[in-house]
PDB file of C-alpha atoms (C1' of nucleotides) in Angstrom:
ATOM      1  CA  MET A   2       0.000   0.000   0.000  1.00 50.00           C
ATOM      2  CA  ALA A   3       1.213   3.442  -0.835  1.00 67.00           C
ATOM      3  CA  LEU A   4      -0.048   5.017   2.371  1.00 70.00           C
ATOM      4  CA  ILE A   5       1.637   8.046   3.878  1.00 74.00           C
ATOM      5  CA  GLU A   6       0.698   6.713   7.288  1.00 74.00           C
ATOM      6  CA  GLU A   7       2.801   3.596   6.768  1.00 71.00           C
ATOM      7  CA  ARG A   8       5.931   5.428   5.677  1.00 69.00           C
ATOM      8  CA  GLU A   9       8.682   6.371   8.071  1.00 68.00           C
ATOM      9  CA  GLY A  10      10.270   9.324   6.348  1.00 63.00           C
ATOM     10  CA  ARG A  11      12.808  11.345   8.228  1.00 62.00           C
ATOM     11  CA  ARG A  12      11.560  12.390  11.622  1.00 61.00           C
ATOM     12  CA  ASP A  13      14.571  14.391  12.794  1.00 60.00           C
ATOM     13  CA  ALA A  14      14.897  18.146  12.635  1.00 58.00           C
ATOM     14  CA  ASN A  15      17.916  18.012  10.405  1.00 59.00           C
ATOM     15  CA  SER A  16      16.218  16.921   7.210  1.00 60.00           C
ATOM     16  CA  GLY A  17      16.066  19.286   4.270  1.00 64.00           C
ATOM     17  CA  TYR A  18      12.303  19.389   4.556  1.00 67.00           C
ATOM     18  CA  SER A  19      12.452  20.621   8.135  1.00 69.00           C
ATOM     19  CA  ARG A  20      14.746  23.383   6.983  1.00 67.00           C
ATOM     20  CA  VAL A  21      12.359  24.373   4.219  1.00 65.00           C
ATOM     21  CA  PHE A  22       9.669  25.186   6.764  1.00 72.00           C
ATOM     22  CA  GLY A  23      11.590  25.787   9.953  1.00 71.00           C
ATOM     23  CA  ASN A  24       9.191  23.286  11.491  1.00 74.00           C
ATOM     24  CA  GLN A  25      10.245  19.738  12.248  1.00 74.00           C
ATOM     25  CA  GLN A  26       6.754  18.245  12.345  1.00 77.00           C
ATOM     26  CA  LEU A  27       5.834  19.738   9.008  1.00 77.00           C
ATOM     27  CA  GLY A  28       9.229  18.722   7.606  1.00 74.00           C
ATOM     28  CA  SER A  29       8.797  15.099   8.594  1.00 74.00           C
ATOM     29  CA  LEU A  30       5.254  15.043   7.220  1.00 77.00           C
ATOM     30  CA  ILE A  31       6.530  16.179   3.816  1.00 76.00           C
ATOM     31  CA  SER A  32       9.362  13.650   4.022  1.00 72.00           C
ATOM     32  CA  ARG A  33       6.765  10.924   4.517  1.00 75.00           C
ATOM     33  CA  VAL A  34       4.842  12.180   1.483  1.00 76.00           C
ATOM     34  CA  HIS A  35       8.005  11.917  -0.577  1.00 71.00           C
ATOM     35  CA  ALA A  36       8.696   8.418   0.712  1.00 71.00           C
ATOM     36  CA  THR A  37       5.174   7.459  -0.325  1.00 73.00           C
ATOM     37  CA  SER A  38       5.745   8.661  -3.861  1.00 70.00           C
ATOM     38  CA  ILE A  39       8.902   6.554  -4.092  1.00 67.00           C
ATOM     39  CA  SER A  40       7.098   3.572  -2.660  1.00 70.00           C
ATOM     40  CA  ALA A  41       4.278   3.924  -5.193  1.00 72.00           C
ATOM     41  CA  GLY A  42       6.769   3.369  -8.006  1.00 69.00           C
ATOM     42  CA  ASN A  43       7.790   0.023  -6.554  1.00 69.00           C
ATOM     43  CA  GLU A  44       4.182  -0.819  -5.952  1.00 73.00           C
ATOM     44  CA  LEU A  45       3.272  -0.345  -9.607  1.00 77.00           C
ATOM     45  CA  GLU A  46       5.431  -3.266 -10.699  1.00 76.00           C
ATOM     46  CA  LYS A  47       3.946  -5.439  -7.976  1.00 77.00           C
ATOM     47  CA  ILE A  48       0.362  -4.569  -8.921  1.00 79.00           C
ATOM     48  CA  ILE A  49       0.991  -5.291 -12.586  1.00 81.00           C
ATOM     49  CA  SER A  50       2.614  -8.640 -11.916  1.00 79.00           C
ATOM     50  CA  SER A  51      -0.138  -9.588  -9.476  1.00 78.00           C
ATOM     51  CA  LEU A  52      -2.737  -9.139 -12.227  1.00 82.00           C
ATOM     52  CA  ALA A  53      -0.765 -10.755 -15.044  1.00 82.00           C
ATOM     53  CA  ASN A  54      -0.072 -14.395 -15.783  1.00 83.00           C
ATOM     54  CA  THR A  55       3.229 -15.113 -14.045  1.00 79.00           C
ATOM     55  CA  SER A  56       2.854 -18.874 -13.985  1.00 79.00           C
ATOM     56  CA  ILE A  57       6.114 -19.542 -15.762  1.00 79.00           C
ATOM     57  CA  THR A  58       9.776 -19.148 -14.891  1.00 77.00           C
ATOM     58  CA  MET A  59      12.705 -17.982 -16.940  1.00 77.00           C
ATOM     59  CA  ASP A  60      14.149 -21.476 -16.669  1.00 77.00           C
ATOM     60  CA  ASP A  61      10.942 -22.878 -18.189  1.00 80.00           C
ATOM     61  CA  ILE A  62      11.367 -20.547 -21.148  1.00 81.00           C
ATOM     62  CA  MET A  63      14.946 -21.657 -21.719  1.00 80.00           C
ATOM     63  CA  ASP A  64      14.045 -25.315 -21.341  1.00 81.00           C
ATOM     64  CA  GLU A  65      11.084 -24.934 -23.728  1.00 85.00           C
ATOM     65  CA  ASN A  66       8.882 -26.183 -20.943  1.00 84.00           C
ATOM     66  CA  PHE A  67       5.700 -24.227 -21.698  1.00 84.00           C
ATOM     67  CA  SER A  68       2.344 -24.142 -23.445  1.00 88.00           C
ATOM     68  CA  GLU A  69       0.510 -21.430 -25.357  1.00 91.00           C
ATOM     69  CA  GLY A  70      -0.244 -18.209 -23.540  1.00 90.00           C
ATOM     70  CA  VAL A  71       0.989 -14.772 -22.577  1.00 91.00           C
ATOM     71  CA  TYR A  72       3.349 -14.705 -19.643  1.00 88.00           C
ATOM     72  CA  LEU A  73       4.989 -12.028 -17.574  1.00 85.00           C
ATOM     73  CA  ILE A  74       8.346 -12.452 -15.877  1.00 81.00           C
ATOM     74  CA  THR A  75       9.630  -9.731 -13.560  1.00 76.00           C
ATOM     75  CA  LYS A  76      13.162  -8.543 -13.022  1.00 73.00           C
ATOM     76  CA  ASN A  77      13.479 -10.415  -9.764  1.00 68.00           C
ATOM     77  CA  ALA A  78      12.315 -13.647 -11.337  1.00 69.00           C
ATOM     78  CA  VAL A  79      14.933 -13.226 -14.064  1.00 69.00           C
ATOM     79  CA  LYS A  80      17.612 -12.722 -11.433  1.00 64.00           C
ATOM     80  CA  LYS A  81      16.685 -15.986  -9.797  1.00 63.00           C
ATOM     81  CA  SER A  82      16.951 -17.928 -13.044  1.00 64.00           C
ATOM     82  CA  LYS A  83      19.969 -19.560 -14.596  1.00 63.00           C
ATOM     83  CA  LEU A  84      20.112 -16.771 -17.166  1.00 62.00           C
ATOM     84  CA  LYS A  85      23.152 -15.225 -15.584  1.00 55.00           C
ATOM     85  CA  LEU A  86      24.182 -11.824 -16.756  1.00 52.00           C
ATOM     86  CA  LEU A  87      26.212  -8.867 -15.652  1.00 45.00           C
ATOM     87  CA  SER A  88      24.236  -7.205 -12.890  1.00 45.00           C
ATOM     88  CA  ASN A  89      21.977  -4.239 -13.546  1.00 51.00           C
ATOM     89  CA  LEU A  90      21.431  -5.073 -17.170  1.00 57.00           C
ATOM     90  CA  GLU A  91      18.069  -6.595 -16.439  1.00 65.00           C
ATOM     91  CA  PRO A  92      14.988  -4.804 -17.727  1.00 75.00           C
ATOM     92  CA  ASP A  93      11.964  -4.499 -15.447  1.00 77.00           C
ATOM     93  CA  LEU A  94       9.662  -6.862 -17.300  1.00 81.00           C
ATOM     94  CA  LEU A  95       9.820  -9.649 -19.850  1.00 84.00           C
ATOM     95  CA  ILE A  96       6.644 -10.632 -21.689  1.00 88.00           C
ATOM     96  CA  PHE A  97       6.495 -13.890 -23.574  1.00 90.00           C
ATOM     97  CA  ILE A  98       3.905 -14.429 -26.288  1.00 92.00           C
ATOM     98  CA  ILE A  99       3.608 -18.107 -27.035  1.00 92.00           C
ATOM     99  CA  GLU A 100       1.247 -18.858 -29.877  1.00 91.00           C
ATOM    100  CA  ASN A 101       0.975 -21.468 -32.549  1.00 88.00           C
ATOM    101  CA  LYS A 102       2.870 -19.487 -35.140  1.00 87.00           C
ATOM    102  CA  ARG A 103       4.349 -16.698 -33.114  1.00 92.00           C
ATOM    103  CA  ARG A 104       6.912 -16.631 -30.374  1.00 94.00           C
ATOM    104  CA  HIS A 105       7.843 -13.193 -29.211  1.00 94.00           C
ATOM    105  CA  CYS A 106       9.572 -11.684 -26.211  1.00 90.00           C
ATOM    106  CA  TYR A 107       8.891  -8.067 -25.279  1.00 88.00           C
ATOM    107  CA  ILE A 108      11.706  -6.608 -23.208  1.00 85.00           C
ATOM    108  CA  VAL A 109      10.210  -3.758 -21.194  1.00 83.00           C
ATOM    109  CA  GLU A 110      11.594  -0.982 -19.031  1.00 79.00           C
ATOM    110  CA  LEU A 111       8.782   0.326 -16.868  1.00 78.00           C
ATOM    111  CA  LYS A 112       8.560   3.763 -15.342  1.00 76.00           C
ATOM    112  CA  ASP A 113       5.897   5.215 -13.117  1.00 71.00           C
ATOM    113  CA  GLY A 114       6.050   8.664 -14.587  1.00 64.00           C
ATOM    114  CA  ASP A 115       5.290  10.356 -17.827  1.00 60.00           C
ATOM    115  CA  ASN A 116       8.895  11.024 -18.813  1.00 61.00           C
ATOM    116  CA  PHE A 117      12.149   9.138 -18.766  1.00 60.00           C
ATOM    117  CA  ASP A 118      15.220  10.641 -17.163  1.00 57.00           C
ATOM    118  CA  THR A 119      17.147  12.076 -20.081  1.00 56.00           C
ATOM    119  CA  LYS A 120      20.484  11.628 -18.362  1.00 56.00           C
ATOM    120  CA  LYS A 121      20.167   7.914 -18.116  1.00 59.00           C
ATOM    121  CA  SER A 122      18.107   7.283 -21.239  1.00 59.00           C
ATOM    122  CA  SER A 123      21.052   6.689 -23.576  1.00 59.00           C
ATOM    123  CA  GLY A 124      22.629   4.284 -21.162  1.00 63.00           C
ATOM    124  CA  GLU A 125      19.342   2.535 -20.612  1.00 67.00           C
ATOM    125  CA  LYS A 126      18.808   1.929 -24.269  1.00 71.00           C
ATOM    126  CA  GLU A 127      22.338   0.533 -24.530  1.00 70.00           C
ATOM    127  CA  ASN A 128      21.690  -1.811 -21.625  1.00 70.00           C
ATOM    128  CA  MET A 129      18.418  -2.925 -23.161  1.00 75.00           C
ATOM    129  CA  LYS A 130      20.130  -3.707 -26.450  1.00 76.00           C
ATOM    130  CA  LYS A 131      22.850  -5.634 -24.662  1.00 75.00           C
ATOM    131  CA  PHE A 132      20.256  -7.618 -22.800  1.00 76.00           C
ATOM    132  CA  GLU A 133      18.335  -8.239 -26.020  1.00 81.00           C
ATOM    133  CA  SER A 134      21.356  -9.645 -27.821  1.00 80.00           C
ATOM    134  CA  HIS A 135      22.214 -11.754 -24.804  1.00 77.00           C
ATOM    135  CA  ILE A 136      18.779 -13.269 -24.349  1.00 80.00           C
ATOM    136  CA  SER A 137      18.280 -13.824 -28.093  1.00 83.00           C
ATOM    137  CA  LYS A 138      21.057 -16.356 -28.022  1.00 81.00           C
ATOM    138  CA  LYS A 139      19.426 -18.327 -25.220  1.00 80.00           C
ATOM    139  CA  ILE A 140      15.824 -18.551 -26.373  1.00 85.00           C
ATOM    140  CA  GLN A 141      13.937 -19.358 -29.543  1.00 88.00           C
ATOM    141  CA  PHE A 142      11.926 -16.147 -29.638  1.00 91.00           C
ATOM    142  CA  THR A 143      11.893 -12.977 -31.669  1.00 93.00           C
ATOM    143  CA  THR A 144      12.592  -9.999 -29.431  1.00 90.00           C
ATOM    144  CA  SER A 145      11.889  -6.287 -29.205  1.00 88.00           C
ATOM    145  CA  ILE A 146      12.741  -3.627 -26.644  1.00 84.00           C
ATOM    146  CA  HIS A 147      10.263  -1.133 -25.219  1.00 83.00           C
ATOM    147  CA  PHE A 148      10.168   1.797 -22.840  1.00 80.00           C
ATOM    148  CA  CYS A 149       6.914   2.195 -20.979  1.00 81.00           C
ATOM    149  CA  CYS A 150       5.818   5.373 -19.248  1.00 78.00           C
ATOM    150  CA  PHE A 151       2.833   4.062 -17.385  1.00 80.00           C
ATOM    151  CA  ASN A 152       1.153   7.417 -16.975  1.00 76.00           C
ATOM    152  CA  GLN A 153       1.654   8.708 -20.475  1.00 75.00           C
ATOM    153  CA  ASP A 154      -1.021   8.174 -23.103  1.00 76.00           C
ATOM    154  CA  SER A 155       0.924   9.534 -26.030  1.00 75.00           C
ATOM    155  CA  LYS A 156       3.669   7.508 -27.704  1.00 77.00           C
ATOM    156  CA  HIS A 157       4.837  10.711 -29.248  1.00 73.00           C
ATOM    157  CA  MET A 158       5.426  12.309 -25.843  1.00 70.00           C
ATOM    158  CA  ILE A 159       7.451   9.299 -24.725  1.00 72.00           C
ATOM    159  CA  VAL A 160       9.697   9.528 -27.789  1.00 72.00           C
ATOM    160  CA  ASN A 161       9.963  13.253 -27.167  1.00 67.00           C
ATOM    161  CA  GLY A 162      10.930  12.725 -23.536  1.00 65.00           C
ATOM    162  CA  PHE A 163      13.646  10.433 -24.794  1.00 66.00           C
ATOM    163  CA  LYS A 164      14.903  13.203 -27.048  1.00 62.00           C
ATOM    164  CA  GLY A 165      14.122  11.010 -30.042  1.00 62.00           C
ATOM    165  CA  ARG A 166      16.594   8.336 -28.995  1.00 66.00           C
ATOM    166  CA  ILE A 167      13.925   5.674 -29.298  1.00 73.00           C
ATOM    167  CA  SER A 168      11.425   4.940 -32.054  1.00 76.00           C
ATOM    168  CA  GLU A 169       7.639   5.073 -31.787  1.00 79.00           C
ATOM    169  CA  GLU A 170       7.597   1.275 -31.817  1.00 83.00           C
ATOM    170  CA  GLU A 171       9.926   1.201 -28.841  1.00 82.00           C
ATOM    171  CA  ALA A 172       7.695   3.560 -26.856  1.00 81.00           C
ATOM    172  CA  LEU A 173       4.899   1.940 -24.909  1.00 83.00           C
ATOM    173  CA  THR A 174       2.053   3.595 -23.037  1.00 83.00           C
ATOM    174  CA  GLY A 175       0.634   2.084 -19.875  1.00 84.00           C
ATOM    175  CA  LYS A 176      -2.519   1.129 -21.735  1.00 86.00           C
ATOM    176  CA  GLU A 177      -0.583  -0.668 -24.456  1.00 88.00           C
ATOM    177  CA  LEU A 178       1.474  -2.570 -21.910  1.00 87.00           C
ATOM    178  CA  CYS A 179      -1.690  -3.742 -20.187  1.00 89.00           C
ATOM    179  CA  GLU A 180      -3.245  -4.777 -23.486  1.00 90.00           C
ATOM    180  CA  ILE A 181      -0.290  -6.993 -24.287  1.00 91.00           C
ATOM    181  CA  ILE A 182      -0.409  -8.819 -20.965  1.00 88.00           C
ATOM    182  CA  ASN A 183      -4.229  -8.970 -20.784  1.00 89.00           C
ATOM    183  CA  VAL A 184      -4.445  -6.772 -17.720  1.00 87.00           C
ATOM    184  CA  ASP A 185      -7.211  -4.229 -17.185  1.00 87.00           C
ATOM    185  CA  PHE A 186      -5.421  -0.888 -17.259  1.00 86.00           C
ATOM    186  CA  TYR A 187      -8.221   0.813 -15.386  1.00 85.00           C
ATOM    187  CA  LYS A 188      -8.093  -1.802 -12.681  1.00 84.00           C
ATOM    188  CA  VAL A 189      -4.419  -1.016 -12.117  1.00 82.00           C
ATOM    189  CA  VAL A 190      -5.236   2.674 -12.030  1.00 82.00           C
ATOM    190  CA  SER A 191      -8.126   2.197  -9.628  1.00 80.00           C
ATOM    191  CA  MET A 192      -6.027   0.002  -7.334  1.00 77.00           C
ATOM    192  CA  ARG A 193      -3.547   2.798  -7.140  1.00 75.00           C
ATOM    193  CA  GLU A 194      -6.244   5.415  -6.584  1.00 75.00           C
ATOM    194  CA  LYS A 195      -7.531   3.441  -3.641  1.00 73.00           C
ATOM    195  CA  ASP A 196      -5.076   5.050  -1.232  1.00 76.00           C
ATOM    196  CA  GLN A 197      -5.652   8.590  -2.379  1.00 78.00           C
ATOM    197  CA  GLU A 198      -8.570   9.340  -0.095  1.00 78.00           C
ATOM    198  CA  ALA A 199      -6.797   7.939   2.957  1.00 78.00           C
ATOM    199  CA  ASN A 200      -3.684   9.887   2.050  1.00 78.00           C
ATOM    200  CA  PHE A 201      -5.661  13.083   1.564  1.00 82.00           C
ATOM    201  CA  LYS A 202      -7.233  12.726   4.993  1.00 82.00           C
ATOM    202  CA  PHE A 203      -4.076  11.609   6.744  1.00 80.00           C
ATOM    203  CA  PHE A 204      -2.080  14.479   5.309  1.00 81.00           C
ATOM    204  CA  LEU A 205      -4.604  17.156   6.228  1.00 83.00           C
ATOM    205  CA  ASP A 206      -5.342  15.667   9.640  1.00 83.00           C
ATOM    206  CA  SER A 207      -1.641  15.538  10.438  1.00 82.00           C
ATOM    207  CA  LEU A 208      -1.185  19.019   9.102  1.00 82.00           C
ATOM    208  CA  VAL A 209      -3.835  20.679  11.242  1.00 84.00           C
ATOM    209  CA  GLU A 210      -2.582  18.811  14.309  1.00 83.00           C
ATOM    210  CA  ILE A 211       0.720  20.645  14.125  1.00 83.00           C
ATOM    211  CA  PRO A 212       0.428  23.428  16.735  1.00 85.00           C
ATOM    212  CA  GLN A 213       2.125  26.038  14.586  1.00 84.00           C
ATOM    213  CA  VAL A 214      -0.189  25.191  11.709  1.00 83.00           C
ATOM    214  CA  SER A 215      -3.396  25.144  13.716  1.00 85.00           C
ATOM    215  CA  SER A 216      -2.670  28.444  15.421  1.00 87.00           C
ATOM    216  CA  TYR A 217      -1.961  29.917  12.014  1.00 84.00           C
ATOM    217  CA  LEU A 218      -5.221  28.518  10.674  1.00 85.00           C
ATOM    218  CA  LYS A 219      -7.113  30.141  13.528  1.00 89.00           C
ATOM    219  CA  THR A 220      -6.058  33.520  12.202  1.00 90.00           C
ATOM    220  CA  LYS A 221      -7.590  32.497   8.874  1.00 83.00           C
ATOM    221  CA  LYS A 222     -11.008  31.560  10.245  1.00 80.00           C
ATOM    222  CA  HIS A 223     -12.698  34.033   7.958  1.00 81.00           C
ATOM    223  CA  LEU A 224     -11.801  31.729   5.050  1.00 77.00           C
ATOM    224  CA  LEU A 225     -13.918  28.905   6.411  1.00 71.00           C
TER     225      LEU A 225
ATOM    226  C1'  DC B   2      21.980  -8.145  10.358  1.00 55.01           C
ATOM    227  C1'  DA B   3      24.691  -4.367   8.574  1.00 55.01           C
ATOM    228  C1'  DT B   4      26.320  -2.381   4.436  1.00 55.01           C
ATOM    229  C1'  DA B   5      26.529  -1.177  -0.131  1.00 55.01           C
ATOM    230  C1'  DC B   6      24.306  -0.334  -4.169  1.00 55.01           C
ATOM    231  C1'  DT B   7      20.387   0.815  -7.230  1.00 55.01           C
ATOM    232  C1'  DC B   8      15.897   2.512  -7.693  1.00 55.01           C
ATOM    233  C1'  DT B   9      12.360   6.310  -7.452  1.00 55.01           C
ATOM    234  C1'  DA B  10      11.331  11.886  -7.961  1.00 55.01           C
ATOM    235  C1'  DT B  11      12.781  16.552  -8.379  1.00 55.01           C
ATOM    236  C1'  DT B  12      15.533  20.750  -8.675  1.00 55.01           C
ATOM    237  C1'  DC B  13      19.589  23.569  -9.371  1.00 55.01           C
ATOM    238  C1'  DT B  14      23.934  24.766 -11.504  1.00 55.01           C
ATOM    239  C1'  DC B  15      27.528  24.610 -14.662  1.00 55.01           C
ATOM    240  C1'  DT B  16      29.197  23.857 -19.314  1.00 55.01           C
ATOM    241  C1'  DG B  17      29.140  23.368 -24.145  1.00 55.01           C
ATOM    242  C1'  DT B  18      27.004  23.842 -28.642  1.00 55.01           C
ATOM    243  C1'  DC B  19      24.212  25.935 -32.221  1.00 55.01           C
ATOM    244  C1'  DG B  20      22.203  29.642 -34.682  1.00 55.01           C
ATOM    245  C1'  DG B  21      21.219  34.417 -35.547  1.00 55.01           C
TER     246       DG B  21
ATOM    247  C1'  DC C   9      29.339  37.529 -29.511  1.00 55.01           C
ATOM    248  C1'  DC C  10      25.234  36.419 -27.071  1.00 55.01           C
ATOM    249  C1'  DG C  11      21.177  34.001 -25.935  1.00 55.01           C
ATOM    250  C1'  DA C  12      18.677  29.678 -26.111  1.00 55.01           C
ATOM    251  C1'  DC C  13      18.854  25.210 -25.255  1.00 55.01           C
ATOM    252  C1'  DA C  14      20.586  20.566 -24.028  1.00 55.01           C
ATOM    253  C1'  DG C  15      23.016  17.665 -21.195  1.00 55.01           C
ATOM    254  C1'  DA C  16      25.735  16.210 -17.248  1.00 55.01           C
ATOM    255  C1'  DG C  17      26.346  16.124 -12.532  1.00 55.01           C
ATOM    256  C1'  DA C  18      25.215  17.022  -7.950  1.00 55.01           C
ATOM    257  C1'  DA C  19      22.152  17.710  -4.486  1.00 55.01           C
ATOM    258  C1'  DT C  20      17.731  16.755  -1.595  1.00 55.01           C
ATOM    259  C1'  DA C  21      15.230  12.565   0.158  1.00 55.01           C
ATOM    260  C1'  DG C  22      13.898   7.296   1.457  1.00 55.01           C
ATOM    261  C1'  DA C  23      12.784   2.565  -0.322  1.00 55.01           C
ATOM    262  C1'  DG C  24      14.180  -1.809  -1.714  1.00 55.01           C
ATOM    263  C1'  DT C  25      17.363  -5.504  -2.522  1.00 55.01           C
ATOM    264  C1'  DA C  26      21.623  -8.202  -2.675  1.00 55.01           C
ATOM    265  C1'  DT C  27      25.340  -9.945  -0.219  1.00 55.01           C
ATOM    266  C1'  DG C  28      29.012 -11.023   3.013  1.00 55.01           C
TER     267       DG C  28
END
DNA sequence: CATACTCTATTCTCTGTCGG
DNA sequence: CCGACAGAGAATAGAGTATG
């Protein structure tokens, strides 16, 4: 769950957030908000894999021990397989399409934003290509690499964010990713929205409980 | 179990290049 | 030559994971 309430954040007075406000309680509250945002990114991958068909291992793929279907294999599952590779070259997701006449592996880098970090994008594409050439030698599948910005609906914007370093085919929206793996995009979105109300309340409740904040709000009573 | 490393998001600053 | 822009690097922060 991406709940602010469950995040630690930095509680001490020496965090940058405390300095921003000159108030430790407010600083630690903001720190917890930030921690929640980070946590939500990790959660996205977990939600997606919980809704997809993950009933196959990387070893099964290499041993040709499978039947028709669409399967998702996460980064961690790849790490546990015998497909040994230099560390940190692994993409976030591998999708295997196993059909009568088609065997394809989508290699996907997933991001919970609407833009990729331009500093790392060149390196990321290089790593993806390295991984692609490595895995192609081990499996009997065609392959393609993709960069998915889960919260971006426009392929064009993804390519743009990448400063044109990737093609339209290599860009993937969240909706497209979900279509490939037979996952309801809107279910993923609604699962993530579930915490919003609790977060909204927790944040504002915590905020008005801070003495400095509440005494300030009392001077603003005319606004209510 | 502690430590090191990588991931996420975001902002600021410095530097270099391109075009008018 | 100067401004606009792009890119790299550093900084703020914590979470998560791998490993000895």
